Amino acid sequence: MTVTLADVAARAQVSPATVSRVLNGKYPVAASTRERVLKAVDELDYVLNGPASALAAATSDLVGILVHDIADPFFGILASAIQSEIGGSGGRAGGERLAVVCNTGGSPERELTHLTLLQRQRAAAVVLTGGAVEDAPHAAAVSTKLRKLTDAGTRVVLCGRPPAPGTGAIALDFDNRGGARQLTGHLIALGHRRLGCIAGPRERTTTRHRLEGHREALAAAGLEDDPHLTVHGHYDRRSGYEATVELLRRAPDLTAIVAANDTVALGACAALRESGLRIPEDVSVAGFDDLPFGIDAVPPLTTVRLPLAEAGARAGRIATGREEPPPGGITTLRGELMVRGSTAVPRR
Amino acid sequence: MTVTLADVAARAQVSPATVSRVLNGKYPVAASTRERVLKAVDELDYVLNGPASALAAATSDLVGILVHDIADPFFGILASAIQSEIGGSGGRAGGERLAVVCNTGGSPERELTHLTLLQRQRAAAVVLTGGAVEDAPHAAAVSTKLRKLTDAGTRVVLCGRPPAPGTGAIALDFDNRGGARQLTGHLIALGHRRLGCIAGPRERTTTRHRLEGHREALAAAGLEDDPHLTVHGHYDRRSGYEATVELLRRAPDLTAIVAANDTVALGACAALRESGLRIPEDVSVAGFDDLPFGIDAVPPLTTVRLPLAEAGARAGRIATGREEPPPGGITTLRGELMVRGSTAVPRR
DNA sequence: CTGTTAGCGCCTTCAT
DNA sequence: ATGAAGGCGCTAACAG
């Protein structure tokens, strides 16, 4: 009942192999034959059987994208950019590749599970986004899995995540440390001396790097790094709100807050406003990432712009073999300080 | 070199069939045998070949999700919710299903292309999100394709999109008309008489329904529907900005603006602010959807909350056969008016 | 440029 | 509860 390649071949009066060749391009076929085949395909309303091709060719047109949560614009923008570059020509069967998006919630277990699932699908490539967990056993497990994937011919790209040495994975990392240093440096230059810091979850690379940058800037200015001024939380609005309440309790004299990211910064703004504090007159606030909504905050959010779309696009191209990996398989993308209305000279 | 089912079978001293049965659950296998097989799987580090299973079983573990753009939180939230419900048990091989997210940009051509690609993958289900285009030929083409998919056993769910009669697709639609009516009604109740309306792209169902609701509210209040007060645009911030500039030019006396969605509303707010107008004192602004950032606008955005997460979760469950479709295969999810600071009584 | 021939790795009746 | 055997639909050498 279901139309197969053989049916098309019969109707076009050619061999199945020829039909296959026509459908997959990439092979010399006489124009007249091709037309006949295409006509038969059309008339029969034939649709190639993906699993069968994948089995025979030992590779699929699937590209896995691991994200913490696709509902988060940070990952949405990355995923969108990756996708925009994996379609089009270059592969088999019209070269259309499909993106398999996996929400991992940042959990290494789920990351591993999804990598296995993608391995099972014989994915052509896998892009891992977002910071990694800094737990040795987990990191090792992920590395082992990545190694297996690359060994099996799957291209693995780390996008916005530190390199995984020995895995054969290409890494496009963000310069979180440098960005954070610039940002805190900016606040210090404005005259701030008591800076609250809302950091992300402890065990993540992103958190550590941003925190290190922050501390480097403090150190460079000869400022003490008061541990009471740093609070850890998640990368969400609520964390920003709660951490700010806590920071204000601990240090009512702070004049600025650097948040783990833009979302957290919005939560911080909300808490400040509720405490009757004005932004930036009483307290300056800065975010990180430069997500689209930051510009519509009032005042607009000072932040560090990460080249998300660029990174995603590049990851997509590398994953599909349309762009050469960077030399050494590792490259770092810088952020750009975006000074806007939410930061200003401190009060008094 | 690559380990296969047969290798596992040999090592566990059972037949390939038994290994298959163990791996796919859903079949009586002696506990001792199962354990032996699982042990062999582990020792051999065996990973099932997805394409091969899919070919043999004539169905895959892939679920397609069509979105306009995954970078848009509206779709990100839907996709995230869908995904959260398609994993877990219920299917073959651990029941893990993977989400294939396709950006269509709302273009019917790309929608069709991606549906074909998913058909090629023998996707277990497809969820289409976002409003549909109201172009007869395109609508017919999409319907035909959906029919083919359902005929082939693929579950098709429309999420936030009107029913497609005769296709066998389940529809979970949002009550855009009712939501818009409430929203405009709210503004009229506040005393507004000159309401600007920034509508979405002309040829979309979502746009039409929201516009109809708006007009119904106007009519119910005996207000004239001045065509100059409606401007069409896209569902993005820039459209909101530009449309507002245009509306202010056409009708400097307007006291309220209802936007196509929250993103558009933010663009409108920006334009108003740049024109020196205060929100809501001079002009009230309302959005639609209730995306997370709306609450952080200053003042927070009055809007209509759509049950995105609920709709997505339900779509995911229906797509994976874990929930019964609604009677008649069609249901409408209501929105809820969220009155916040961006709307107030008109000036004077 | 096109046809022929073997599988790719698994599932699934049908027996036992 | 388990084994045996055939085939799912396509691609990839080889020939020619």
XYZ file of C-alpha atoms (C1' of nucleotides) in Angstrom:
728
model
C 0.000 0.000 0.000
C 2.726 2.376 0.924
C 4.642 3.531 -2.110
C 8.281 2.506 -2.211
C 11.319 3.310 -4.211
C 10.706 0.217 -6.288
C 7.276 1.463 -7.290
C 8.757 4.698 -8.474
C 11.461 2.805 -10.322
C 8.909 0.634 -12.074
C 6.823 3.584 -13.120
C 9.819 5.519 -14.382
C 11.191 2.380 -15.987
C 14.540 2.609 -14.320
C 16.239 0.680 -11.575
C 15.723 1.458 -7.898
C 19.316 2.539 -7.694
C 18.734 5.232 -10.232
C 15.781 6.573 -8.360
C 17.870 6.661 -5.232
C 20.556 8.573 -7.054
C 18.131 11.104 -8.404
C 16.606 11.653 -4.997
C 19.910 12.063 -3.295
C 21.394 14.332 -5.886
C 25.143 14.105 -5.631
C 25.413 11.710 -8.501
C 25.514 11.937 -12.274
C 22.140 11.097 -13.760
C 20.993 11.968 -17.250
C 18.639 14.916 -17.248
C 15.954 13.032 -19.121
C 16.084 10.121 -16.702
C 15.981 12.435 -13.776
C 12.903 14.110 -15.116
C 11.158 10.850 -15.666
C 11.928 9.788 -12.151
C 10.831 13.055 -10.643
C 7.620 12.811 -12.599
C 6.958 9.341 -11.265
C 7.728 10.510 -7.738
C 5.237 13.247 -8.159
C 2.547 11.116 -9.679
C 2.903 8.468 -7.025
C 3.184 11.052 -4.287
C 6.196 9.198 -3.069
C 7.942 10.107 0.154
C 11.323 8.632 0.915
C 11.529 6.395 3.941
C 13.951 8.155 6.258
C 14.673 5.287 8.622
C 15.364 2.968 5.712
C 17.817 5.407 4.164
C 19.428 6.007 7.480
C 19.832 2.311 8.041
C 21.315 1.666 4.653
C 23.531 4.710 4.679
C 24.429 4.376 8.333
C 23.743 8.016 9.022
C 20.693 10.166 9.500
C 19.695 13.724 8.778
C 19.092 14.503 12.416
C 21.019 17.118 14.339
C 20.622 17.097 18.081
C 20.530 20.320 20.058
C 20.844 20.060 23.814
C 19.512 23.018 25.760
C 18.641 23.567 29.384
C 15.176 24.789 28.545
C 13.947 25.843 25.165
C 11.461 28.221 26.807
C 14.362 30.356 27.969
C 15.107 32.949 25.265
C 18.821 32.448 25.778
C 18.479 28.916 24.476
C 15.679 29.764 22.117
C 17.861 32.238 20.294
C 20.738 29.789 20.127
C 18.515 26.977 18.884
C 16.878 29.202 16.338
C 20.226 30.293 14.976
C 21.559 26.752 14.860
C 18.499 25.625 12.981
C 18.679 28.381 10.464
C 22.027 27.002 9.372
C 21.507 23.275 9.372
C 18.827 23.161 6.708
C 19.471 23.749 3.047
C 21.769 21.868 0.769
C 24.761 19.753 1.489
C 23.393 16.446 2.670
C 21.422 13.569 1.349
C 17.865 13.648 0.128
C 17.691 17.331 -0.546
C 20.066 17.959 2.279
C 17.321 18.818 4.697
C 18.385 18.243 8.226
C 16.044 18.232 11.134
C 16.779 19.634 14.562
C 16.077 17.448 17.539
C 15.824 19.755 20.521
C 16.329 18.205 23.930
C 15.551 19.937 27.213
C 18.017 18.767 29.800
C 17.273 21.231 32.552
C 21.031 21.389 32.892
C 21.023 18.002 34.558
C 23.968 15.824 33.603
C 21.864 12.681 33.850
C 19.366 13.959 31.359
C 22.168 15.227 29.220
C 23.618 11.752 29.119
C 20.255 10.165 28.448
C 19.598 12.459 25.552
C 23.035 11.953 24.109
C 22.366 8.234 24.115
C 19.046 8.777 22.442
C 20.739 10.836 19.771
C 23.399 8.213 19.412
C 20.639 5.714 18.902
C 19.235 7.862 16.140
C 22.648 7.941 14.539
C 22.439 11.741 14.591
C 24.669 13.437 12.064
C 25.709 15.989 14.641
C 25.048 17.167 18.152
C 25.298 20.678 19.530
C 25.504 21.089 23.279
C 24.647 24.517 24.599
C 24.834 26.177 27.966
C 27.361 25.877 30.730
C 28.514 22.508 31.937
C 28.338 21.061 35.405
C 31.635 20.946 37.226
C 31.233 17.618 38.869
C 34.151 15.341 38.032
C 32.301 12.038 37.609
C 29.602 13.627 35.538
C 32.015 15.564 33.423
C 33.934 12.361 32.783
C 30.790 10.486 31.848
C 29.779 13.184 29.401
C 33.258 13.272 27.922
C 33.248 9.535 27.421
C 29.929 9.749 25.669
C 31.073 12.593 23.455
C 34.139 10.629 22.538
C 31.947 7.739 21.450
C 29.832 10.012 19.360
C 32.739 11.600 17.574
C 34.288 8.179 17.068
C 31.099 7.090 15.385
C 31.352 10.010 13.007
C 28.909 12.332 14.716
C 30.086 15.913 14.707
C 29.936 17.344 18.179
C 29.924 21.086 18.798
C 29.931 22.796 22.163
C 28.238 26.144 21.882
C 28.622 28.501 24.798
C 30.301 25.810 26.771
C 33.937 25.196 27.625
C 36.057 22.752 25.630
C 35.980 19.061 26.477
C 39.560 17.969 25.818
C 40.122 14.596 24.279
C 36.588 14.244 23.003
C 37.038 15.518 19.503
C 34.322 18.086 20.108
C 34.590 21.552 18.621
C 34.127 24.306 21.191
C 32.695 27.773 20.661
C 32.855 29.281 24.091
C 31.745 32.654 25.366
C 34.181 34.822 27.208
C 32.119 34.960 30.347
C 35.065 35.891 32.491
C 36.078 38.810 30.330
C 32.535 40.038 30.027
C 31.979 39.976 33.759
C 35.260 41.767 34.319
C 34.249 44.545 31.973
C 30.870 44.864 33.560
C 32.093 45.095 37.128
C 34.876 47.334 35.917
C 32.282 49.663 34.467
C 30.494 49.905 37.799
C 33.705 50.505 39.655
C 34.632 53.208 37.202
C 31.314 54.872 37.933
C 32.373 55.056 41.558
C 30.675 52.042 43.079
C 32.501 50.394 45.949
C 29.917 48.121 47.524
C 28.705 45.796 44.791
C 26.250 43.014 45.393
C 26.678 39.976 43.204
C 23.954 37.515 42.384
C 25.747 34.485 40.996
C 24.271 31.445 39.298
C 24.233 27.889 40.637
C 27.540 26.979 42.243
C 28.586 23.981 40.245
C 28.388 25.454 36.757
C 31.204 26.653 34.564
C 29.266 29.718 33.517
C 28.760 30.748 37.112
C 32.367 30.247 38.013
C 33.700 32.174 35.052
C 31.424 35.132 35.541
C 32.247 35.212 39.204
C 35.939 35.068 38.493
C 35.656 37.995 36.116
C 33.784 39.943 38.741
C 36.457 39.258 41.315
C 39.243 40.103 38.956
C 37.718 43.507 38.422
C 37.369 44.042 42.157
C 40.940 42.984 42.728
C 42.193 45.197 39.928
C 40.590 48.144 41.686
C 41.990 47.127 45.035
C 38.548 46.435 46.431
C 37.874 43.805 49.000
C 35.745 40.879 47.891
C 33.300 40.741 50.765
C 31.807 37.219 50.679
C 28.584 38.581 52.165
C 28.015 40.496 48.989
C 27.731 37.377 46.845
C 24.610 35.255 46.797
C 24.101 32.160 44.671
C 20.835 31.285 42.981
C 19.362 29.917 39.810
C 19.202 31.578 36.435
C 15.666 32.760 36.889
C 13.719 35.821 37.863
C 12.663 34.531 41.207
C 16.222 33.895 42.255
C 17.016 37.468 41.344
C 14.196 38.719 43.475
C 15.043 36.634 46.495
C 18.745 37.170 46.281
C 18.189 40.898 46.174
C 16.032 40.846 49.258
C 18.800 38.928 50.969
C 21.505 41.252 49.732
C 19.612 44.312 50.933
C 19.269 42.711 54.312
C 22.924 41.907 54.514
C 24.225 45.113 53.063
C 21.797 48.013 52.975
C 24.675 50.194 51.903
C 25.278 48.515 48.561
C 24.973 50.794 45.577
C 25.035 48.301 42.730
C 24.046 44.771 41.874
C 25.493 42.603 39.142
C 23.153 39.774 38.305
C 23.875 36.321 36.931
C 21.968 37.169 33.769
C 19.277 39.484 32.437
C 16.405 37.446 33.770
C 17.881 37.481 37.234
C 18.454 41.216 36.857
C 14.760 41.785 36.224
C 13.941 39.950 39.411
C 16.446 42.157 41.194
C 14.818 45.270 39.753
C 11.448 44.134 40.977
C 12.766 43.586 44.497
C 14.481 46.947 44.557
C 11.386 48.716 43.383
C 9.337 47.061 46.038
C 11.846 48.192 48.600
C 11.282 51.730 47.428
C 14.702 52.007 45.864
C 15.143 53.762 42.564
C 17.197 52.396 39.675
C 19.823 53.646 39.057
C 19.670 56.593 41.489
C 19.757 54.436 44.593
C 21.063 51.182 43.179
C 22.556 50.393 39.794
C 21.658 47.045 38.260
C 23.423 45.103 35.537
C 22.522 41.907 33.735
C 24.304 39.547 31.394
C 23.513 38.051 27.956
C 21.581 40.993 26.489
C 18.359 39.193 25.822
C 15.782 41.137 23.820
C 13.626 42.176 26.753
C 16.478 44.009 28.484
C 16.073 47.044 26.312
C 12.456 47.402 27.336
C 13.115 47.383 31.014
C 12.748 50.790 32.609
C 15.421 51.933 32.785
C 16.930 49.789 30.052
C 19.339 47.226 31.354
C 23.078 47.633 31.260
C 24.437 44.226 30.335
C 26.997 42.231 28.395
C 25.886 41.267 24.942
C 26.772 37.722 24.027
C 26.839 36.931 20.316
C 24.188 34.245 20.652
C 22.878 34.322 17.120
C 26.352 34.377 15.676
C 27.520 31.529 17.876
C 24.472 29.443 17.055
C 24.787 30.033 13.346
C 28.406 29.098 13.424
C 27.747 26.014 15.488
C 25.101 25.003 12.988
C 27.449 25.423 10.074
C 30.264 23.535 11.729
C 27.863 20.791 12.753
C 26.837 20.338 9.161
C 30.324 20.593 7.774
C 29.675 23.854 6.016
C 32.293 25.753 7.904
C 35.756 24.821 8.979
C 36.172 24.394 12.705
C 38.435 26.986 14.320
C 42.120 26.119 14.554
C 42.670 23.744 17.426
C 38.941 23.141 17.557
C 38.493 25.852 20.139
C 37.521 29.457 19.934
C 36.244 32.060 22.336
C 33.633 34.608 21.449
C 33.800 37.900 23.277
C 30.898 39.706 24.809
C 30.323 43.419 24.458
C 29.505 45.742 27.306
C 26.200 47.499 26.678
C 25.922 50.513 28.926
C 22.328 51.599 29.327
C 20.180 53.370 31.850
C 20.202 50.931 34.714
C 23.676 51.839 35.836
C 24.870 55.273 36.912
C 27.092 56.966 39.461
C 26.248 55.989 43.025
C 24.105 58.211 45.246
C 25.656 60.931 47.391
C 32.817 -3.212 14.631
C 29.632 -1.607 15.734
C 27.888 -3.888 18.164
C 24.471 -5.148 17.156
C 21.548 -6.885 18.673
C 23.001 -10.184 17.555
C 26.186 -9.547 19.504
C 24.212 -8.927 22.624
C 22.164 -12.048 21.968
C 25.288 -14.141 21.576
C 26.789 -12.838 24.764
C 23.608 -13.333 26.719
C 23.114 -16.711 25.107
C 19.634 -15.987 23.901
C 18.146 -15.290 20.522
C 18.076 -11.841 18.979
C 14.328 -11.886 19.292
C 14.583 -12.137 23.040
C 16.969 -9.250 23.257
C 14.585 -7.193 21.190
C 11.756 -8.061 23.507
C 13.715 -7.129 26.582
C 14.748 -3.831 25.121
C 11.274 -2.920 24.056
C 9.591 -3.956 27.256
C 5.994 -4.647 26.483
C 6.521 -8.366 26.358
C 6.747 -11.224 28.827
C 10.353 -12.190 29.422
C 11.656 -14.191 32.336
C 13.312 -12.002 34.911
C 16.509 -14.002 34.853
C 16.763 -13.811 31.100
C 16.079 -10.129 31.161
C 18.843 -9.570 33.610
C 21.297 -11.547 31.588
C 20.418 -9.536 28.507
C 20.648 -6.236 30.292
C 24.019 -7.227 31.633
C 25.251 -8.046 28.175
C 23.912 -4.759 26.857
C 25.811 -2.982 29.533
C 29.034 -4.875 29.071
C 28.963 -4.424 25.351
C 27.889 -0.804 25.684
C 25.244 -1.551 23.166
C 23.034 1.202 21.758
C 19.980 0.276 19.787
C 19.932 1.338 16.169
C 16.987 3.702 15.912
C 16.661 3.767 12.132
C 16.736 -0.007 11.971
C 14.004 -0.310 14.576
C 11.992 2.357 12.901
C 12.295 0.598 9.579
C 11.306 -2.756 10.937
C 8.545 -1.439 13.140
C 7.374 1.116 10.605
C 7.240 3.870 13.178
C 9.735 6.079 14.914
C 10.062 7.760 18.262
C 10.139 11.225 16.795
C 7.547 13.858 17.478
C 7.561 16.884 15.217
C 6.818 20.343 16.583
C 6.193 23.083 14.063
C 6.710 26.613 15.352
C 7.080 29.956 13.679
C 10.294 30.690 15.486
C 11.631 28.888 18.492
C 13.415 32.052 19.621
C 10.034 33.639 20.307
C 9.075 32.865 23.917
C 5.500 32.243 22.851
C 6.665 29.222 20.888
C 9.468 28.412 23.254
C 7.028 27.988 26.105
C 4.741 25.850 24.000
C 7.573 23.692 22.743
C 8.990 23.287 26.202
C 5.645 22.184 27.563
C 5.076 19.770 24.713
C 8.462 18.234 25.265
C 7.986 17.812 28.950
C 5.099 15.488 28.197
C 6.345 13.425 25.297
C 9.243 11.760 27.085
C 8.861 9.061 29.666
C 7.204 5.733 29.310
C 4.606 4.486 26.905
C 6.497 3.772 23.715
C 9.117 1.392 22.506
C 12.656 1.151 23.660
C 12.214 2.895 26.958
C 9.504 5.025 25.515
C 11.772 7.962 25.010
C 10.503 10.212 22.316
C 12.492 12.978 20.774
C 11.157 16.341 19.731
C 11.987 17.571 16.272
C 11.464 21.311 16.323
C 10.943 23.000 12.976
C 11.033 26.741 12.422
C 8.598 27.622 9.695
C 8.542 31.369 10.042
C 4.815 30.971 9.587
C 5.331 30.326 5.918
C 2.981 27.723 4.492
C 5.630 26.522 2.070
C 8.065 25.790 4.827
C 5.304 24.286 6.854
C 4.594 21.894 4.025
C 8.245 21.127 3.509
C 8.729 20.303 7.143
C 5.629 18.181 7.271
C 7.002 16.163 4.391
C 10.309 15.814 6.154
C 8.522 14.563 9.250
C 6.475 12.231 7.124
C 9.712 10.924 5.720
C 10.943 10.267 9.224
C 7.738 8.392 9.921
C 7.203 10.652 12.915
C 4.944 9.205 15.573
C 3.179 12.517 15.945
C 3.230 16.106 14.798
C 2.149 19.171 16.712
C 1.495 22.329 14.748
C 1.522 25.544 16.728
C 0.667 29.129 15.972
C -2.032 30.626 13.827
C -2.615 29.366 10.329
C -2.498 31.301 7.095
C -5.877 32.015 5.585
C -4.994 31.464 1.998
C -7.310 28.910 0.440
C -4.804 27.039 -1.733
C -2.273 26.857 1.056
C -4.811 25.819 3.632
C -5.975 23.078 1.291
C -2.442 21.886 0.675
C -1.738 21.720 4.380
C -5.000 19.905 5.009
C -4.197 17.341 2.364
C -0.831 16.746 3.920
C -2.279 16.428 7.393
C -4.784 13.942 6.094
C -1.975 11.842 4.689
C -0.138 11.935 7.950
C -3.120 10.869 10.011
C -3.897 8.174 7.453
C -0.407 6.852 7.926
C -0.976 6.620 11.645
C 0.766 9.807 12.683
C -1.076 11.650 15.407
C -1.580 15.258 14.447
C -2.361 17.909 17.035
C -3.047 21.557 16.347
C -2.021 23.629 19.322
C -3.187 27.213 19.384
C -4.463 26.862 15.895
C -7.978 26.468 14.542
C -9.358 23.042 13.621
C -8.651 21.582 10.193
C -11.859 19.712 9.391
C -11.575 16.435 7.610
C -7.937 15.926 8.432
C -8.286 13.814 11.519
C -6.196 16.317 13.439
C -6.987 17.112 17.062
C -7.346 20.838 17.709
C -6.582 22.721 20.911
C -7.385 26.271 20.007
C -7.085 29.465 22.012
C -10.096 31.690 22.363
C -8.429 34.660 20.768
C -11.697 36.308 19.920
C -13.066 36.102 23.433
C -9.805 37.282 24.926
C -9.633 40.294 22.667
C -13.237 41.127 23.398
C -12.573 41.108 27.114
C -9.495 43.211 26.724
C -11.090 45.911 24.624
C -14.137 45.708 26.863
C -11.914 46.448 29.821
C -10.555 49.563 28.157
C -13.996 50.745 27.179
C -15.186 50.199 30.721
C -12.359 52.405 31.910
C -13.794 55.158 29.744
C -11.679 54.925 26.610
C -13.430 55.869 23.387
C -10.622 56.302 20.893
C -8.698 53.031 20.834
C -5.821 52.389 18.514
C -5.421 48.804 17.424
C -2.191 47.253 16.238
C -3.209 44.059 14.532
C -0.988 41.234 13.318
C -0.376 40.219 9.709
C -3.588 40.287 7.686
C -3.812 36.761 6.434
C -3.554 34.911 9.728
C -6.318 33.321 11.730
C -4.934 34.664 14.985
C -5.008 38.190 13.665
C -8.513 37.894 12.377
C -9.900 36.417 15.555
C -8.292 38.980 17.813
C -9.491 41.755 15.560
C -12.989 40.375 15.525
C -13.078 40.273 19.305
C -11.887 43.849 19.423
C -14.628 44.937 17.050
C -17.273 43.010 18.884
C -16.404 44.885 22.042
C -16.537 48.195 20.221
C -19.868 47.316 18.689
C -21.242 46.155 22.012
C -20.448 49.562 23.425
C -21.950 51.333 20.452
C -18.596 52.727 19.416
C -17.691 53.361 15.830
C -14.908 51.201 14.416
C -12.788 53.869 12.784
C -10.614 52.045 10.207
C -7.899 54.647 10.676
C -7.402 53.386 14.180
C -6.296 49.945 13.045
C -2.834 49.276 11.701
C -1.511 45.900 10.616
C 2.014 44.715 11.286
C 4.048 41.703 12.274
C 4.219 40.056 15.651
C 7.392 41.817 16.639
C 8.580 44.750 18.657
C 9.529 46.842 15.705
C 6.072 46.594 14.217
C 4.683 47.806 17.501
C 6.978 50.776 17.452
C 6.266 51.760 13.892
C 2.556 51.170 14.097
C 2.366 53.372 17.155
C 4.176 56.182 15.425
C 1.692 55.863 12.603
C -1.289 55.723 14.934
C -0.163 58.828 16.798
C 0.163 60.612 13.492
C -3.279 59.574 12.381
C -5.050 60.042 15.679
C -3.238 62.160 18.245
C -6.363 62.004 20.344
C -6.276 58.276 21.006
C -6.124 57.313 24.654
C -5.416 53.609 24.416
C -3.663 51.069 22.249
C -4.368 47.366 22.073
C -1.443 45.524 20.583
C -1.327 42.279 18.629
C 0.677 40.677 21.414
C 2.982 41.506 24.305
C 6.052 41.945 22.163
C 4.250 44.397 19.945
C 2.998 46.164 23.056
C 6.544 46.736 24.247
C 7.380 48.338 20.928
C 4.329 50.525 21.342
C 5.438 51.531 24.811
C 8.829 52.505 23.510
C 7.303 54.684 20.814
C 4.954 56.351 23.256
C 7.746 57.092 25.675
C 9.819 58.615 22.918
C 6.882 60.803 22.039
C 6.845 62.052 25.581
C 3.612 60.297 26.428
C 3.169 58.635 29.790
C 1.733 55.165 30.261
C -1.008 54.884 31.386
C -1.686 58.532 32.231
C -1.675 59.703 28.628
C -2.152 56.439 26.803
C -3.110 53.018 28.092
C -1.421 50.025 26.469
C -2.486 46.411 26.442
C -0.780 43.301 25.091
C -1.820 39.712 24.502
C -0.399 36.291 25.509
C 1.045 37.246 28.879
C 4.615 36.305 28.185
C 6.930 36.376 31.192
C 8.529 39.718 30.436
C 5.216 41.586 30.539
C 5.225 41.737 34.284
C 8.572 43.469 34.289
C 7.566 46.223 31.963
C 7.108 49.534 33.725
C 4.236 49.810 34.277
C 3.470 46.107 34.096
C 1.501 45.157 31.044
C -2.221 44.563 31.059
C -2.763 41.583 28.811
C -4.673 38.387 28.170
C -3.060 35.327 29.626
C -3.109 32.355 27.304
C -2.641 28.947 28.928
C 0.444 28.180 26.874
C 2.049 25.697 29.197
C -1.206 23.900 29.776
C -1.994 23.737 26.077
C 1.463 22.483 25.222
C 1.427 19.840 27.911
C -1.935 18.630 26.782
C -0.884 18.600 23.150
C 2.146 16.563 24.127
C 0.067 14.054 25.995
C -2.454 13.698 23.230
C 0.313 13.391 20.674
C 1.764 10.493 22.594
C -1.550 8.845 23.285
C -1.383 9.477 26.992
C -4.506 11.552 27.091
C -7.811 11.164 25.351
C -8.487 13.784 22.723
C -11.369 16.113 23.583
C -14.806 15.058 22.398
C -15.182 15.843 18.746
C -11.437 16.321 18.531
C -11.794 20.035 19.150
C -11.538 22.175 22.209
C -11.059 25.828 22.940
C -8.920 27.146 25.746
C -9.941 30.464 27.200
C -7.630 33.314 27.992
C -7.762 35.321 31.178
C -7.713 39.083 31.361
C -4.773 40.265 33.435
C -5.321 43.839 34.471
C -2.079 45.522 35.440
C -0.594 48.961 35.519
C -0.395 49.787 31.830
C -4.095 50.519 31.537
C -6.048 53.126 33.476
C -8.802 55.664 33.049
C -8.143 58.056 30.177
C -6.766 61.536 30.791
C -9.088 64.444 31.514
C 25.346 6.888 -16.968
C 22.563 2.819 -15.318
C 21.398 -2.002 -13.633
C 22.473 -5.960 -10.288
C 23.349 -7.700 -6.042
C 23.798 -7.733 -1.302
C 23.114 -6.455 2.862
C 22.155 -2.377 6.769
C 19.971 -4.006 12.019
C 15.917 -4.910 13.798
C 10.976 -6.561 14.567
C 7.516 -9.896 14.192
C 4.670 -13.451 13.034
C 4.854 -18.352 13.549
C 6.280 -22.303 15.907
C 7.774 -24.589 20.003
C 8.713 -17.864 27.619
C 11.837 -18.389 23.771
C 13.775 -19.504 18.959
C 13.759 -19.350 13.743
C 13.172 -16.959 9.620
C 11.633 -13.488 6.544
C 11.443 -8.936 5.199
C 10.953 -3.646 6.295
C 12.890 0.091 2.130
C 16.874 1.808 0.864
C 21.952 2.473 -0.450
C 26.407 1.140 -2.078
C 29.685 -1.201 -4.229
C 30.440 -3.450 -8.545
C 29.701 -4.375 -13.106
C 28.652 -2.995 -17.620
